Amino acid sequence: MEFDAKKIASLDDRSLADLIYEVTRSMGMSEERARRMAQNAPALRVMLAKASDKELNRIVSAVGEDKAAEILSNVNKKEKK
């Protein structure tokens, strides 16, 4: 699966926060912790921009390929609106 970190890092703050929330919940985080992570979208944007391919692939593996594909599809749909 191709994971375009630059594209995701370029999302507006709200879209990135929504994406972070969805990914962290998919990884099994509690709702409260996922909300806190989403609130840190600006800091996570910087981390995402600096992440290696290996780190990004580890996230995809934790989420699952099918769920990651669904999430990225949703990002693409939001971007086109």
Coordinates of N, CA, C and O in Angstrom, one line a residue:
M1 N 0.8 -1.2 0.0 CA 0.0 0.0 0.0 C 0.9 1.2 0.0 O 1.8 1.3 0.8
E2 N 0.6 2.2 -0.9 CA 1.3 3.4 -0.9 C 0.7 4.4 0.1 O -0.4 4.6 0.2
F3 N 1.6 5.0 0.9 CA 1.2 5.9 2.0 C 1.9 7.2 1.7 O 3.1 7.3 1.8
D4 N 1.2 8.2 1.3 CA 1.7 9.5 0.9 C 1.7 10.4 2.2 O 0.7 11.1 2.4
A5 N 2.8 10.4 2.9 CA 2.9 11.2 4.1 C 2.8 12.7 3.9 O 2.2 13.4 4.6
K6 N 3.3 13.2 2.8 CA 3.3 14.6 2.4 C 1.9 15.0 2.2 O 1.5 16.1 2.6
K7 N 1.1 14.2 1.5 CA -0.3 14.5 1.2 C -1.1 14.6 2.5 O -1.9 15.5 2.7
I8 N -0.9 13.7 3.4 CA -1.6 13.7 4.7 C -1.1 14.8 5.5 O -2.0 15.5 6.2
A9 N 0.2 15.1 5.5 CA 0.7 16.2 6.3 C 0.1 17.6 5.8 O 0.1 18.6 6.6
S10 N -0.3 17.6 4.5 CA -0.8 18.9 4.0 C -2.3 19.1 4.2 O -2.8 20.1 3.8
L11 N -2.9 18.2 4.9 CA -4.4 18.3 5.2 C -4.6 19.5 6.1 O -3.7 19.9 6.9
D12 N -5.7 20.1 6.0 CA -6.1 21.2 6.9 C -6.2 20.6 8.3 O -6.3 19.4 8.5
D13 N -6.1 21.5 9.3 CA -6.0 21.0 10.7 C -7.2 20.1 11.1 O -7.0 19.1 11.8
R14 N -8.4 20.5 10.7 CA -9.6 19.7 11.1 C -9.6 18.3 10.4 O -9.8 17.3 11.1
S15 N -9.2 18.3 9.1 CA -9.1 17.0 8.5 C -8.0 16.1 9.0 O -8.2 14.9 9.2
L16 N -6.9 16.7 9.4 CA -5.8 15.9 10.0 C -6.2 15.4 11.4 O -6.0 14.3 11.7
A17 N -6.9 16.2 12.1 CA -7.4 15.8 13.5 C -8.4 14.7 13.3 O -8.3 13.7 14.1
D18 N -9.3 14.8 12.4 CA -10.2 13.7 12.1 C -9.5 12.4 11.7 O -9.9 11.3 12.2
L19 N -8.5 12.5 10.9 CA -7.7 11.4 10.4 C -7.0 10.7 11.6 O -7.0 9.5 11.8
I20 N -6.4 11.5 12.4 CA -5.6 11.0 13.6 C -6.6 10.3 14.5 O -6.3 9.2 15.0
Y21 N -7.7 10.9 14.8 CA -8.7 10.2 15.6 C -9.1 8.9 15.1 O -9.1 7.9 15.8
E22 N -9.4 8.8 13.8 CA -9.9 7.6 13.2 C -8.8 6.5 13.2 O -9.0 5.3 13.5
V23 N -7.5 6.9 12.9 CA -6.4 6.0 12.9 C -6.1 5.4 14.4 O -6.0 4.2 14.6
T24 N -6.1 6.3 15.3 CA -5.8 5.9 16.7 C -6.9 5.0 17.3 O -6.6 4.1 18.0
R25 N -8.2 5.3 16.9 CA -9.3 4.4 17.3 C -9.1 3.0 16.7 O -9.3 2.0 17.3
S26 N -8.7 3.0 15.4 CA -8.5 1.8 14.7 C -7.4 1.0 15.3 O -7.4 -0.3 15.2
M27 N -6.4 1.7 15.9 CA -5.3 1.0 16.5 C -5.7 0.5 17.9 O -4.9 -0.2 18.6
G28 N -6.9 0.8 18.4 CA -7.3 0.3 19.7 C -7.2 1.2 20.8 O -7.5 0.9 22.0
M29 N -6.9 2.5 20.6 CA -6.8 3.5 21.6 C -8.2 3.8 22.2 O -9.2 3.7 21.4
S30 N -8.2 4.2 23.4 CA -9.5 4.6 24.0 C -10.0 5.9 23.3 O -9.2 6.6 22.8
E31 N -11.3 6.1 23.4 CA -11.8 7.3 22.8 C -11.2 8.6 23.4 O -10.8 9.5 22.7
E32 N -11.0 8.6 24.7 CA -10.4 9.8 25.3 C -9.0 10.0 24.9 O -8.6 11.2 24.5
R33 N -8.2 9.0 24.8 CA -6.8 9.1 24.4 C -6.7 9.5 22.9 O -5.9 10.3 22.5
A34 N -7.6 8.9 22.1 CA -7.7 9.3 20.7 C -8.0 10.7 20.5 O -7.5 11.4 19.6
R35 N -8.9 11.2 21.3 CA -9.3 12.7 21.2 C -8.1 13.6 21.5 O -7.9 14.6 20.9
R36 N -7.4 13.2 22.6 CA -6.2 14.0 23.0 C -5.2 13.9 21.9 O -4.5 15.0 21.6
M37 N -5.0 12.8 21.2 CA -4.0 12.7 20.1 C -4.5 13.6 19.0 O -3.6 14.3 18.4
A38 N -5.8 13.6 18.7 CA -6.3 14.4 17.6 C -6.1 15.9 17.9 O -5.9 16.7 17.0
Q39 N -6.2 16.3 19.2 CA -6.0 17.7 19.5 C -4.5 18.1 19.3 O -4.3 19.3 19.3
N40 N -3.6 17.2 19.2 CA -2.2 17.5 19.0 C -1.9 17.4 17.5 O -0.7 17.2 17.2
A41 N -2.8 17.7 16.7 CA -2.6 17.5 15.2 C -1.4 18.3 14.7 O -0.6 17.8 13.9
P42 N -1.2 19.6 15.2 CA 0.0 20.3 14.7 C 1.3 19.7 15.0 O 2.2 19.6 14.1
A43 N 1.4 19.1 16.2 CA 2.7 18.5 16.6 C 2.8 17.1 15.8 O 3.9 16.8 15.3
L44 N 1.7 16.4 15.6 CA 1.8 15.2 14.9 C 2.0 15.4 13.4 O 2.6 14.6 12.7
R45 N 1.6 16.6 12.9 CA 1.9 16.9 11.5 C 3.4 17.0 11.3 O 3.9 16.4 10.3
V46 N 4.1 17.6 12.2 CA 5.6 17.7 12.1 C 6.2 16.3 12.2 O 7.1 15.9 11.4
M47 N 5.7 15.5 13.1 CA 6.2 14.1 13.3 C 6.0 13.3 12.0 O 6.8 12.6 11.6
L48 N 4.8 13.4 11.4 CA 4.4 12.7 10.2 C 5.3 13.1 9.1 O 5.8 12.3 8.3
A49 N 5.6 14.4 9.0 CA 6.5 14.9 7.9 C 7.9 14.3 8.0 O 8.5 14.2 7.0
K50 N 8.3 14.0 9.2 CA 9.7 13.5 9.4 C 9.7 12.0 9.5 O 10.8 11.4 9.6
A51 N 8.6 11.3 9.5 CA 8.6 9.9 9.6 C 9.2 9.2 8.4 O 9.0 9.6 7.3
S52 N 9.9 8.1 8.8 CA 10.5 7.3 7.7 C 9.4 6.4 7.1 O 8.4 6.2 7.7
D53 N 9.8 5.8 6.0 CA 8.9 4.8 5.4 C 8.6 3.6 6.3 O 7.5 3.1 6.4
K54 N 9.6 3.2 7.0 CA 9.5 2.1 8.0 C 8.5 2.4 9.1 O 7.7 1.6 9.4
E55 N 8.6 3.7 9.6 CA 7.6 4.1 10.6 C 6.2 4.2 10.1 O 5.3 3.8 10.8
L56 N 6.1 4.7 8.9 CA 4.7 4.8 8.3 C 4.2 3.4 8.0 O 3.0 3.2 8.2
N57 N 5.0 2.5 7.6 CA 4.5 1.1 7.3 C 4.1 0.4 8.6 O 3.2 -0.4 8.6
R58 N 4.8 0.8 9.7 CA 4.4 0.2 11.0 C 3.0 0.7 11.4 O 2.2 -0.1 12.0
I59 N 2.7 1.9 11.1 CA 1.4 2.4 11.4 C 0.3 1.7 10.6 O -0.7 1.3 11.1
V60 N 0.6 1.6 9.3 CA -0.3 0.9 8.4 C -0.5 -0.6 8.9 O -1.7 -1.1 9.0
S61 N 0.5 -1.2 9.3 CA 0.4 -2.6 9.9 C -0.4 -2.6 11.1 O -1.2 -3.6 11.3
A62 N -0.2 -1.7 12.0 CA -1.0 -1.6 13.2 C -2.5 -1.4 13.0 O -3.4 -2.0 13.7
V63 N -2.8 -0.6 12.0 CA -4.2 -0.3 11.7 C -4.8 -1.4 10.9 O -6.0 -1.7 11.0
G64 N -4.0 -2.1 10.0 CA -4.5 -3.1 9.1 C -4.6 -2.5 7.7 O -5.0 -1.4 7.6
E65 N -4.2 -3.3 6.7 CA -4.2 -2.8 5.4 C -5.5 -2.3 4.9 O -5.7 -1.3 4.2
D66 N -6.6 -3.1 5.2 CA -7.9 -2.8 4.7 C -8.4 -1.5 5.3 O -9.0 -0.6 4.6
K67 N -8.2 -1.4 6.6 CA -8.7 -0.2 7.3 C -7.9 1.0 6.9 O -8.4 2.1 6.7
A68 N -6.6 0.9 6.7 CA -5.7 2.0 6.2 C -6.2 2.4 4.8 O -6.2 3.6 4.6
A69 N -6.5 1.5 4.0 CA -7.0 1.8 2.6 C -8.3 2.6 2.7 O -8.5 3.6 2.0
E70 N -9.2 2.2 3.6 CA -10.4 2.9 3.8 C -10.2 4.3 4.3 O -10.8 5.2 3.8
I71 N -9.3 4.4 5.2 CA -9.0 5.8 5.8 C -8.4 6.7 4.7 O -8.9 7.8 4.6
L72 N -7.5 6.2 4.0 CA -6.9 7.0 2.9 C -7.9 7.3 1.8 O -7.9 8.4 1.3
S73 N -8.8 6.4 1.5 CA -9.9 6.7 0.6 C -10.7 7.9 1.1 O -11.1 8.7 0.3
N74 N -11.1 7.8 2.4 CA -11.8 8.9 3.0 C -11.1 10.2 2.9 O -11.7 11.3 2.7
V75 N -9.8 10.2 3.1 CA -9.0 11.4 3.0 C -9.1 12.0 1.6 O -9.3 13.2 1.4
N76 N -8.9 11.1 0.6 CA -9.0 11.5 -0.8 C -10.4 12.1 -1.1 O -10.5 13.1 -1.8
K77 N -11.4 11.5 -0.6 CA -12.8 12.1 -0.8 C -12.9 13.5 -0.2 O -13.5 14.4 -0.8
K78 N -12.4 13.6 1.0 CA -12.5 14.9 1.7 C -11.7 16.0 0.9 O -12.1 17.1 0.8
E79 N -10.6 15.6 0.4 CA -9.7 16.5 -0.3 C -10.4 17.0 -1.6 O -10.2 18.2 -2.0
K80 N -11.2 16.2 -2.2 CA -11.8 16.6 -3.5 C -13.0 17.5 -3.3 O -13.5 18.1 -4.2
K81 N -13.6 17.5 -2.1 CA -14.8 18.4 -1.8 C -14.4 19.8 -1.8 O -13.4 20.3 -1.6

